[in-house]
Each structure stands twice: as structure tokens, then as C-alpha cells.
Coordinates of C-alpha atoms in Angstrom, one line a residue:
Chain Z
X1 CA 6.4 24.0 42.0
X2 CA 6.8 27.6 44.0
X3 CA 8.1 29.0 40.3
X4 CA 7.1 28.7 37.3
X5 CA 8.8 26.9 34.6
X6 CA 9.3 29.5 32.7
X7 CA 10.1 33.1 33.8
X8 CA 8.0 35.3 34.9
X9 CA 9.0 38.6 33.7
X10 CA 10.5 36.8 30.4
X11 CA 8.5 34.3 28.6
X12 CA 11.4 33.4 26.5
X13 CA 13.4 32.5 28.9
X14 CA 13.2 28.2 29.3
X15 CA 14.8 25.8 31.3
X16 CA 18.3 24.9 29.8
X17 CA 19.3 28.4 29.1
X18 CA 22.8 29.2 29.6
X19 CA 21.6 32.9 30.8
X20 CA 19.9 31.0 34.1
X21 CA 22.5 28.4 34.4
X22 CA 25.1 29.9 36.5
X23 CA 27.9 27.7 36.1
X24 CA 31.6 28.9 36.7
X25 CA 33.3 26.4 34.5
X26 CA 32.0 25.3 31.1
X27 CA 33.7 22.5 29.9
X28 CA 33.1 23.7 26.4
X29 CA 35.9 26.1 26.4
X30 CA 38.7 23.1 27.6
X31 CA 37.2 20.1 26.3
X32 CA 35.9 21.0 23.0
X33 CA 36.4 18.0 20.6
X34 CA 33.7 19.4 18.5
X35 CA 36.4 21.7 17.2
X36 CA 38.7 18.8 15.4
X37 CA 35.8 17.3 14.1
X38 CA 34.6 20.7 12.6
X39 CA 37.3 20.1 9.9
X40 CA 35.3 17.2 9.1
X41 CA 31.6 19.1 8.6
X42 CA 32.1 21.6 6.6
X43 CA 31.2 22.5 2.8
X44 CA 33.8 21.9 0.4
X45 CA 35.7 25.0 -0.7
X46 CA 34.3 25.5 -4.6
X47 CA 30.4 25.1 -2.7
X48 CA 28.5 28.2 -3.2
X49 CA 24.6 27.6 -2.2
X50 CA 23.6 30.6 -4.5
X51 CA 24.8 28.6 -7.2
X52 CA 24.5 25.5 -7.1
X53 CA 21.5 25.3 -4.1
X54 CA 21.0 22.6 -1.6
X55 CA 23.9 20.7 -1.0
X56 CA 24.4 17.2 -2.7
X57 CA 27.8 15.4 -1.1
X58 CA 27.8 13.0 -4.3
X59 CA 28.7 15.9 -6.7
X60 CA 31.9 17.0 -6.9
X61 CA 31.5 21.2 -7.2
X62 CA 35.2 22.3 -8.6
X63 CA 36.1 22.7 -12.1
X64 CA 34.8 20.2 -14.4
X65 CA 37.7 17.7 -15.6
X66 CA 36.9 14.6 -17.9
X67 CA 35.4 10.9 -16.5
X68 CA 38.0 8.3 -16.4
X69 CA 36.7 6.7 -19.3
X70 CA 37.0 9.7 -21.7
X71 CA 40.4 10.3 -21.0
X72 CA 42.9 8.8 -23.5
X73 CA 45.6 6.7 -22.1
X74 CA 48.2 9.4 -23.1
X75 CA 47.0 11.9 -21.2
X76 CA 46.5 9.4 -17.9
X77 CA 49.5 10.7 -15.8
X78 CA 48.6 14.5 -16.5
X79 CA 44.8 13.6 -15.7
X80 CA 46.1 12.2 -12.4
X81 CA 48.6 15.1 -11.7
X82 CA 45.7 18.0 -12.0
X83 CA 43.4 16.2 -9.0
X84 CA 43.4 16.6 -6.0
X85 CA 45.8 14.4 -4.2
X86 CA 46.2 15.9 -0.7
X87 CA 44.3 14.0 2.1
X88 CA 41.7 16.6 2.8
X89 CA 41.0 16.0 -1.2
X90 CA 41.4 12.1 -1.1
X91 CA 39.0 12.1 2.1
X92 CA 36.5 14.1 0.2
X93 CA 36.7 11.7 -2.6
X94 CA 35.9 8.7 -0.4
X95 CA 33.2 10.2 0.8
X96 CA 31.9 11.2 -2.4
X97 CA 32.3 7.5 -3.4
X98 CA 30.5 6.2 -0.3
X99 CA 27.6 9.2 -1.2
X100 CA 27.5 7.9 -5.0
X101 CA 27.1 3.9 -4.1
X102 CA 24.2 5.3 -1.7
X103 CA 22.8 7.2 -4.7
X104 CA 23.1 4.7 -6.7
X105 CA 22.1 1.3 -5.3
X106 CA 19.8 3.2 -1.5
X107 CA 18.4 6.4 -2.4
X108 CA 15.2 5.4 -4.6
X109 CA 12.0 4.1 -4.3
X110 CA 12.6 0.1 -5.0
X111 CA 15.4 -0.8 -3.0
X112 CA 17.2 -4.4 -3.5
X113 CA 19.7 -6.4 -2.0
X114 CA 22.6 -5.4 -5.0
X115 CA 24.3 -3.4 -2.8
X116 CA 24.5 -6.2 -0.1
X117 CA 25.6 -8.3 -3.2
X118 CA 28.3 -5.8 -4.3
X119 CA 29.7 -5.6 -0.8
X120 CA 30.0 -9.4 -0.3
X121 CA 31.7 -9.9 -3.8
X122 CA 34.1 -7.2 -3.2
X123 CA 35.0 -8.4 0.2
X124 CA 34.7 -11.8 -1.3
X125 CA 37.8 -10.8 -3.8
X126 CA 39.4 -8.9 -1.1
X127 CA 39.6 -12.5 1.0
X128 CA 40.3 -14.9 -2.1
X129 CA 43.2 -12.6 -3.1
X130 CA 45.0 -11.9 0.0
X131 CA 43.6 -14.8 2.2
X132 CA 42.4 -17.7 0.5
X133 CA 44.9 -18.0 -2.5
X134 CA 48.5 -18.3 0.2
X135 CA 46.3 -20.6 1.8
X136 CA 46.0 -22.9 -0.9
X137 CA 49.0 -22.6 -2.6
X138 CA 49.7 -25.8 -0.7
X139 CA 47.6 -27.6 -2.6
X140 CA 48.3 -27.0 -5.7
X141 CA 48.2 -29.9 -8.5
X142 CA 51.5 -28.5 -10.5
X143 CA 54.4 -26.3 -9.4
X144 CA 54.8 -24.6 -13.3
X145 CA 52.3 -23.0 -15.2
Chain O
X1 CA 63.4 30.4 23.8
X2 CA 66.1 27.0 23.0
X3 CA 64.3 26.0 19.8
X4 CA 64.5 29.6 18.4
X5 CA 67.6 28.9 16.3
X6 CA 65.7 26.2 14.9
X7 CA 62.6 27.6 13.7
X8 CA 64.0 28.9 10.2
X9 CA 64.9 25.6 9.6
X10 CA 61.6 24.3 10.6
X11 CA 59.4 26.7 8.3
X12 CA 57.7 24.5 5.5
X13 CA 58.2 26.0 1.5
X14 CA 55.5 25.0 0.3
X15 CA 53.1 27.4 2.7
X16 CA 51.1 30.5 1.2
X17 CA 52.6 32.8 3.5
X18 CA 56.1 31.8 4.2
X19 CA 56.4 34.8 7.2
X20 CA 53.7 32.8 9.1
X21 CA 54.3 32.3 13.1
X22 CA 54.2 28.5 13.9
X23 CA 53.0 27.9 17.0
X24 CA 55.7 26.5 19.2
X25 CA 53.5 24.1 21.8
X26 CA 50.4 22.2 21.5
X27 CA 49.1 24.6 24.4
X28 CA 47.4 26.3 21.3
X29 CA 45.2 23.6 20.0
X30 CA 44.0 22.9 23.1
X31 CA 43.3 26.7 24.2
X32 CA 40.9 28.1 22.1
X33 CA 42.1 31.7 22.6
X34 CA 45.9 31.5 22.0
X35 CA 47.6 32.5 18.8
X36 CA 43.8 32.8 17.6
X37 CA 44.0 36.5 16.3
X38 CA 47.3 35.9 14.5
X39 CA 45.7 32.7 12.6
X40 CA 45.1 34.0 9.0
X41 CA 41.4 33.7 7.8
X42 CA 41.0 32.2 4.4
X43 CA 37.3 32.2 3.9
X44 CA 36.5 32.0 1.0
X45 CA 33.3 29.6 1.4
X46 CA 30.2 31.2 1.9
X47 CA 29.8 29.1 5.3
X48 CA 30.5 32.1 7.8
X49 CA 32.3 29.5 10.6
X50 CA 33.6 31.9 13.5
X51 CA 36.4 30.3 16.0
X52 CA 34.4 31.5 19.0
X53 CA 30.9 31.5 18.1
X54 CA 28.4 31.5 21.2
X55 CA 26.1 29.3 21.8
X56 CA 22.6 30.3 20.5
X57 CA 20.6 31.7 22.5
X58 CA 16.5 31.5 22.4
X59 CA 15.8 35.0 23.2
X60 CA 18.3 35.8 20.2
X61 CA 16.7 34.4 17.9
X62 CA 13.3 35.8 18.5
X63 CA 14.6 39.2 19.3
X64 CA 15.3 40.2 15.9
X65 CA 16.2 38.2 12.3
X66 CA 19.1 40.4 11.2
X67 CA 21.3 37.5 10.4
X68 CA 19.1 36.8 7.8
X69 CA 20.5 38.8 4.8
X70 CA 18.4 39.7 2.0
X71 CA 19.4 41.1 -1.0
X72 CA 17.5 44.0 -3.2
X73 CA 19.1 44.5 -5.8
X74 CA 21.4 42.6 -8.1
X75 CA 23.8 43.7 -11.1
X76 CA 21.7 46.7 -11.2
X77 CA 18.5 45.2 -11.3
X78 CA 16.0 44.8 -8.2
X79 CA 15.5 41.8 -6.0
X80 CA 12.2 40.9 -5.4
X81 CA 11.7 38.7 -2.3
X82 CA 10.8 35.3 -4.4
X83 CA 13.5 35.8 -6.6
X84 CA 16.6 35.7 -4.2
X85 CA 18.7 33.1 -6.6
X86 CA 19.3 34.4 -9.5
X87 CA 22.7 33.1 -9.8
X88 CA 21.6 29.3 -9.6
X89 CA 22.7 27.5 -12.2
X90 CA 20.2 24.9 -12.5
X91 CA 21.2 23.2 -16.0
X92 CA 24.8 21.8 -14.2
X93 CA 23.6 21.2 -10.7
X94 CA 19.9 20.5 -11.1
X95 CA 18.0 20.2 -8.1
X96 CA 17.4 16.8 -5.8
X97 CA 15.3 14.2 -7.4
X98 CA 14.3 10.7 -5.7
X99 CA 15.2 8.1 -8.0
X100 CA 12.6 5.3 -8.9
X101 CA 15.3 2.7 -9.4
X102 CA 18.5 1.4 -8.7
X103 CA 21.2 1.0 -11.1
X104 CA 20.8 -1.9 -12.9
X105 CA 23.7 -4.8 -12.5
X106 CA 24.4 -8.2 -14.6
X107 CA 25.2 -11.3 -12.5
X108 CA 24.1 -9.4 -9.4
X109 CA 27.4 -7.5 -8.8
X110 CA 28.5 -5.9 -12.5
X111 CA 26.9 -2.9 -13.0
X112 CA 25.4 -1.8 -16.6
X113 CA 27.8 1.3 -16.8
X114 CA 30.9 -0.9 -17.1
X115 CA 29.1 -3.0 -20.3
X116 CA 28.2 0.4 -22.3
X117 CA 31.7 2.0 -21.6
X118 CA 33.4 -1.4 -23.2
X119 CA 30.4 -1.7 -25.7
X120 CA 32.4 0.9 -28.0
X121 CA 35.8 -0.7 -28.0
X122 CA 34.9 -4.4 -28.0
X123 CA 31.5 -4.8 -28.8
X124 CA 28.8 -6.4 -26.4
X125 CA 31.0 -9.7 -25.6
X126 CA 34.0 -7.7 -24.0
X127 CA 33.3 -8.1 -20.6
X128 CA 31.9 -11.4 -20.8
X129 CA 35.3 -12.3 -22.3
X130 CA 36.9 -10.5 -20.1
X131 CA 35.4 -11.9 -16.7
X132 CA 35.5 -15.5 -18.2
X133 CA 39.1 -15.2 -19.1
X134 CA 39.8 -14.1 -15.4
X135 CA 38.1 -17.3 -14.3
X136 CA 39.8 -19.5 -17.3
X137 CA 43.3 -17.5 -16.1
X138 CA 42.7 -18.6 -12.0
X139 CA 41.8 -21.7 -13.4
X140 CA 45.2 -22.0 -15.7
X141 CA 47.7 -20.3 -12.8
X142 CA 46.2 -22.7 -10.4
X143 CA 44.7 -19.2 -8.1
X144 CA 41.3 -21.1 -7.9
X145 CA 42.7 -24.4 -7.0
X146 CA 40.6 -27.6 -7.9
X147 CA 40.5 -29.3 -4.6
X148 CA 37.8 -31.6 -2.9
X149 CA 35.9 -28.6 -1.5
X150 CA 35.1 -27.1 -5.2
X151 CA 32.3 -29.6 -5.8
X152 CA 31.0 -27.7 -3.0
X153 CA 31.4 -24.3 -3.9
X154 CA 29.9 -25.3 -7.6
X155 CA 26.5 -26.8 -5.8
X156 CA 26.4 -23.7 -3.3
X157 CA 26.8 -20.9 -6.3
X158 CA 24.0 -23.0 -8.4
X159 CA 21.8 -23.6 -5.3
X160 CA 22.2 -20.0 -4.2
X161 CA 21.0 -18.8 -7.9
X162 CA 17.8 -20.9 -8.1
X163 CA 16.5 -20.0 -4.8
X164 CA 17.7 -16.0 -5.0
X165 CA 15.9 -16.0 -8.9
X166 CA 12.6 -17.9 -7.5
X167 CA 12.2 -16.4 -4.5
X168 CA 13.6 -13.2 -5.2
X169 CA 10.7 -11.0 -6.6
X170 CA 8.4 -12.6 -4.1
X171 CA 10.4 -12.0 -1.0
X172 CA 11.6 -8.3 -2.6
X173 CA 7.7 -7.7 -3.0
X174 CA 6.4 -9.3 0.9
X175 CA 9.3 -6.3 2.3
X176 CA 7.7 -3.4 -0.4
X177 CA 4.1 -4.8 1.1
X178 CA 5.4 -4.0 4.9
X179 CA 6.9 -0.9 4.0
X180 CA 3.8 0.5 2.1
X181 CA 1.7 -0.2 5.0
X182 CA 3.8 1.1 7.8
X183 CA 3.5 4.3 4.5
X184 CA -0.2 4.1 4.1
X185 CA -0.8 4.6 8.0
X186 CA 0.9 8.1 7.7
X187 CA -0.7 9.1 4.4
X188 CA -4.2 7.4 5.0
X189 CA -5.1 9.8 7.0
X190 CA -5.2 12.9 4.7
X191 CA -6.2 10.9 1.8
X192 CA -9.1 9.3 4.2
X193 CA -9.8 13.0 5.0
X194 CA -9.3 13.8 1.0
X195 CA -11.8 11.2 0.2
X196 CA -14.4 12.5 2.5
X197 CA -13.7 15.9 2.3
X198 CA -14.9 15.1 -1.8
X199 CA -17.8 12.9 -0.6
X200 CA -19.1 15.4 1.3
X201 CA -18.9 17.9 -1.4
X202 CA -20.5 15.1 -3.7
X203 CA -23.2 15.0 -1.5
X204 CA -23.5 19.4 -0.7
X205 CA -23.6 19.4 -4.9
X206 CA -26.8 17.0 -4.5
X207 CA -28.3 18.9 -2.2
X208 CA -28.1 22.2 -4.1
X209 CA -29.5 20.2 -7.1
X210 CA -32.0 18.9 -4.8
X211 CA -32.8 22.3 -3.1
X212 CA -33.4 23.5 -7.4
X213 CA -35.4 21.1 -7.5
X214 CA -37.3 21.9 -4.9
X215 CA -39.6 24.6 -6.8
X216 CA -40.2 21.8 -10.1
X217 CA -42.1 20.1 -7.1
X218 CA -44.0 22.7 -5.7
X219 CA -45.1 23.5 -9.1
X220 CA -45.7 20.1 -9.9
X221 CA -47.9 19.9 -7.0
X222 CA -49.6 23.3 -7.5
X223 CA -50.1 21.6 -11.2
X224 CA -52.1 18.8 -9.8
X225 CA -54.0 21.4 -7.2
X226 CA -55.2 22.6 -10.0
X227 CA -56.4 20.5 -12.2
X228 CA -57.9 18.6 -9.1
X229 CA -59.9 22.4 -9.0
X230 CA -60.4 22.2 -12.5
X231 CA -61.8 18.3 -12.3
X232 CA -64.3 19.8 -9.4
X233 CA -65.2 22.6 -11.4
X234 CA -66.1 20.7 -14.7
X235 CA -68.4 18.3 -12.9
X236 CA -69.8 21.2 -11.7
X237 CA -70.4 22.9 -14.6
X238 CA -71.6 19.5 -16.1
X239 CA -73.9 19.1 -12.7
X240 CA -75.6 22.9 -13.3
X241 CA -75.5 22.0 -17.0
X242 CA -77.6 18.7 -16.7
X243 CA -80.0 20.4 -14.1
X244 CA -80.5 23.3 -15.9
X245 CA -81.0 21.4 -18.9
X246 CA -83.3 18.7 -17.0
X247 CA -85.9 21.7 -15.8
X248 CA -85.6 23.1 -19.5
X249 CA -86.9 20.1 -20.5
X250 CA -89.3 19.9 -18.4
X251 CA -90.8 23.0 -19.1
X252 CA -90.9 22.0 -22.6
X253 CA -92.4 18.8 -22.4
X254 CA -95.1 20.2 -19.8
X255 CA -95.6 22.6 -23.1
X256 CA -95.8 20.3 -25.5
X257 CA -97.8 18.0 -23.6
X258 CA -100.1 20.5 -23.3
X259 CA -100.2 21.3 -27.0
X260 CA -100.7 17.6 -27.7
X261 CA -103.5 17.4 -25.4
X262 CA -105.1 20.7 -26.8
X263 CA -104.8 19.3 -30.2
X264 CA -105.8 16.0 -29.1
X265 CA -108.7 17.2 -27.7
X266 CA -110.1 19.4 -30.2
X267 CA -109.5 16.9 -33.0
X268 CA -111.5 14.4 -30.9
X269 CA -114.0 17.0 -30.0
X270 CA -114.4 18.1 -33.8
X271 CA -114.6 14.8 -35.0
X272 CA -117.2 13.2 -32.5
X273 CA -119.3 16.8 -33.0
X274 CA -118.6 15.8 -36.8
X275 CA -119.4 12.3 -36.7
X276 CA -123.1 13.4 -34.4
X277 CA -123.8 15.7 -37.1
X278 CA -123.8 13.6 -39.6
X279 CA -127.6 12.4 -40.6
X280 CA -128.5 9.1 -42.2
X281 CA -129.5 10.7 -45.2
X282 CA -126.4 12.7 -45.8
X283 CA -124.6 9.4 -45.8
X284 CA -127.0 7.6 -48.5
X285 CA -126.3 10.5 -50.7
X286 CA -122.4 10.3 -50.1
X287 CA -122.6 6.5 -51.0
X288 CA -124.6 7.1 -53.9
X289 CA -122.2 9.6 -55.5
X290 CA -119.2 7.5 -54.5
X291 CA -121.2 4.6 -56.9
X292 CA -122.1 6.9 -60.0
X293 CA -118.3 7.6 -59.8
X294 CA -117.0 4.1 -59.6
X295 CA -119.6 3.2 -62.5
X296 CA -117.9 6.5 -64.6
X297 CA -114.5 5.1 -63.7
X298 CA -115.5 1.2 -65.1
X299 CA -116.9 2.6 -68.2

């Protein structure tokens, strides 16, 4: 090599650097997808680090409301009318889902196949309902139940 | 310029700010600097996200940390650099703990929670019931139809629970055995190092005992110097002792010996000059006189 790698007047200066790359266009500035998928990556609003520290996506971080199975049937319609129901809220509540399942069944020290097992009965269900039961309705020993 | 009797008609009610400029053409999402100062900022997350952040730079970063904001004081009182949290509420959002175990599940698919949220209102047979009736209901509305192919189905969900309840554990506990090696290579190494980091202090701790020891020894064999030197000495002492004691006695048996002879001597010399002088008639006068007293005596 007649140069060094790095520069000789600036040691900080590596390969890779945008200073030494002289490029005229940077695709970056026309072809930035990162941009859409930003919306995607960030914290959610109520998340404040100095509060509640390193971030958790299985915790929800806005106002405390009551589980679903401490709510009394009355109060069901106003329960579902206070969350949030917009798709940037329902998104965040799939993920959380997805986060709590990990928590739950991937994220300790003795794994087991339950989660495998959950999967297959709940895709099992999904197929009997929807697939397996018009298909069989054909064979069906009576016509009234 | 056409659509700009339409745009009152297009503004949406429901917006924060109903004087907000809509953007007219999808040039704007696609250029990042159109229309970008007139876009409202809501943050109010702490995660300061700038539309046209640069890319970092390495020289940047090492030139000088002032992104890095720390705080010194806080309601009035001071900051001190180890203390920068002292809003975290640690009672509702504790920190991040690895579990030990899953969430346990009944019939491999129902978790636990569901049976203690129906233990309250109906006891510990609800969901039992509950799942059983769904099966007895399939059964009754002909959903699970009773074809040829269910004999199957019964023999593949018994077979399927025998072999997953034998083999299991076994199979669960050959995976944990992999894991923990491909574990222990990582973390052998500083325990190895742990574990003869403390042997070798095991065997420094000996040493020092040893190396205290060390003066017991040369005492002990500074002990047995000297009574080796005493030992000598005494059979010395006995040695001059005897030979002393040996020419002592000499000296006083060559004495008495002397004496002895001396007496000897003159006894024998008296007694032969005795015995010469002694005439015949001295001793017919001594026997004589010896008679007459015998004769007194008898009478």
C-alpha cells in the first residue's frame, strides 16, 4: 500500500468515512426507506427512561386501567371505549402480545416446547373452525340437532 | 392551483390543529426537505429523533461528549454523578429479571392463569367443565363429526401423550445437557482461572506457614546441636571425673599399702623380737601360774 490505511495527519480518520468518500449523490437523501420504517422503532409516547429505566416492550407505560378480568361486565363497553383503538395503538398492542408470549413461555432459563404446543393448538382451532368443519359437514350422521 | 377550491372540503375535523397546510402531492414524502419546516413538532418523548440527522461521524464522537447531558442539581437539591435517576420509579416498573421458569400450562396448551381467574367464580372444576362441554357440544352439533378417520385421531392423541410424557423430561434434559456445554466452554475459562487463581493462593498461604515455620526448625536443630555438645561434654566430664578419680585412688592405695606394710612389718618384727626373747624359763613360770589359777578356779 503507498498510504496508509488510516490518515496520516488524522488518526481518526478510517476507511468508510463519509468525510473521504467523495461521492456526488448519496442515495440516502432519495431513497430513504429507513424513514417509513422509523414510525415503526420508536418508544411509545408515555416512555420516559428516567422513570421507568431500560425499556421493556411487554409493559404497557400509559395510565394504569384495570385487567380484563377485574372489570365487571357492566362497565365492559366503557372499558373498551377509554383504550386505545387507533392502529398505531392496536399495532402497539400486538406487539406487546407477541413480547408477553416471549416473556412468558422464551425468556427464562428452562425453556420447553409449550409455546410450540400453544401455536399448533391455536392454529389447530383456527383450521378445524374455518377449514375442517365445511369440509365435513358432508358427512354428517343427522341434518337436526 | 385546480384542487384549491377543494381543499376546505378536504381538511379532516378531527385534527389538533385544524389551520394545518396539507401537503397537496406525494413529492413531499418522498423529498425529505419539502414542507419539512412547516411540519409541526410534537415531541413530547424524551427520544430526541431529528428529520435530518447526519450520519455520525467518528471524529465526532471522540472530539468532545457534549451530547451527553448530565444533570447537577434536581428540585433544589444536588446531583451527584452516581445518582443521575432519582425520578425512577422502581416499585411500578422494576428492573429486568431473567425468569427461571415458564408459565406453567394444564394439558400442554391451557395456561395456569386462566384456572385461578375461574377458581373464584366456579370453583376448581370450571374450566374442566367448561372445555369438556365444548367437546360434549362438537360432539352433540355434529362440529367434530364421528367418521371412519376418528379411530385415528383417538390412537394418534393417546400415542402422542405416552411418548411426549416418557420421553419428554429425558429428551428436554439431553437439549439443557448441549446447551450447558456449548455454556461451560465460555464460562470454564474464568472459573478454570478462578479455581487456580485460589489454588495457587492455597498453596502461597502454605508456604508463608511453611516459611514460619522455618525458624521452629532451625531451633529444633540448634536444640539437638546442643545437647549433642552437652552429651560430649558430660562424657567428658565423666572421662576427667573417672581419671581424676582413678589417680586419687591410686595415690591412696600406694598410701595405704604403705601403711599396711609398715604395720605389717613392725608387728612381725615385734613379735619375732618378742617371741626370741622369750627364755625357756620365763615360759615354765607362765605355765605354772596359768595352773595355780585353773586349780583356784576348780576349787
Amino acid at each position: 500500500m503507498n498510504d496508509t490505511w488510516y490518515s496520516k495527519t488524522n488518526e481518526t480518520i478510517i476507511p468508510g468515512n463519509p468525510d473521504r468518500i467523495a461521492i456526488r449523490w448519496d442515495p440516502l437523501q432519495y431513497l430513504n426507506l429507513a424513514k417509513y420504517l422509523k414510525v415503526f422503532n420508536e418508544y411509545p409516547h408515555d416512555f420516559n427512561p428516567r422513570i421507568h429505566g431500560p425499556y421493556c416492550p411487554w409493559r404497557y407505560y400509559g395510565k394504569r386501567d384495570l385487567h380484563f378480568g377485574d372489570v365487571k361486565l357492566v362497565d365492559i363497553p366503557a372499558w373498551i371505549a377509554r383504550r386505545d383503538k387507533t392502529p398505531m395503538g392496536i399495532y402497539q398492542g400486538g406487539i406487546r402480545t407477541f413480547w408477553k408470549f416471549y416473556r412468558a413461555f422464551l425468556d427464562n432459563k428452562k425453556p420447553n416446547l409449550i409455546w410450540y404446543t400453544q401455536i399448533f393448538a391455536v392454529a389447530s382451532l383456527i383450521n378445524f373452525v374455518f377449514f375442517a368443519i365445511p369440509d365435513r359437514k358432508h358427512y354428517k350422521w343427522a341434518k337436526y340437532h | 392551483m385546480l384542487t384549491k377550491a377543494l381543499r376546505p372540503l378536504v381538511t379532516i375535523k378531527a385534527s389538533p390543529l385544524s389551520l394545518t397546510i396539507r401537503p397537496l402531492s406525494i413529492s413531499s414524502i418522498f423529498f425529505q426537505d419539502a414542507s419539512s419546516k412547516s411540519k409541526k413538532k410534537d415531541d413530547k418523548s424524551l427520544v430526541e429523533k431529528k428529520s435530518d440527522e447526519k450520519v455520525l461521524r467518528v471524529e465526532d464522537s471522540l472530539k468532545d461528549l457534549s451530547s451527553v447531558k448530565w444533570r447537577t442539581e434536581y428540585n433544589g437539591k444536588r446531583l451527584w454523578p452516581h445518582d443521575q435517576w432519582p425520578e425512577r420509579d422502581l416499585v411500578n416498573f422494576p428492573p429486568y429479571k431473567l425468569r427461571e421458569v415458564p408459565n406453567s400450562v394444564r394439558w400442554y396448551c391451557v395456561p395456569e392463569s386462566w384456572f385461578k381467574f375461574f377458581y373464584e367464580k366456579t370453583g376448581v372444576t370450571g374450566p374442566y367443565m367448561f372445555f369438556y362441554g365444548l367437546l360434549i357440544y362438537g360432539f352433540s352439533k355434529e362440529y367434530i363429526v364421528l367418521w371412519y378417520d376418528f379411530t385415528e385421531y383417538l390412537i394418534l392423541a393417546a400415542a402422542v401423550i405416552t411418548v411426549v410424557k416418557k420421553l419428554g423430561p429425558t429428551v428436554g434434559d439431553v437439549f439443557r445437557g448441549w446447551h450447558q456445554e456449548e455454556v461451560d466452554r465460555y464460562s470454564s475459562v474464568v472459573s478454570n482461572s478462578k479455581a487456580m487463581a485460589g489454588k495457587v493462593l492455597h498453596a502461597y498461604e502454605d508456604s508463608l506457614e511453611r516459611a514460619k515455620s522455618i525458624g521452629l526448625l532451625a531451633d529444633a536443630r540448634k536444640d539437638i546441636i546442643n545437647m549433642g555438645l552437652e552429651g560430649a561434654y558430660r562424657d567428658r566430664m565423666k572421662q576427667m571425673y573417672e581419671a581424676v578419680k582413678k589417680r586419687l585412688d591410686y595415690q591412696v592405695a600406694l598410701q595405704n599399702a604403705r601403711k599396711d606394710f609398715e604395720r605389717t612389718n613392725m608387728i612381725n618384727w615385734i613379735t619375732d623380737q618378742v617371741k626370741q626373747s622369750i627364755t625357756a624359763k620365763q615360759e615354765q613360770d607362765a605355765l605354772q601360774a596359768c595352773l595355780q589359777q585353773l586349780r583356784q578356779i576348780a576349787s
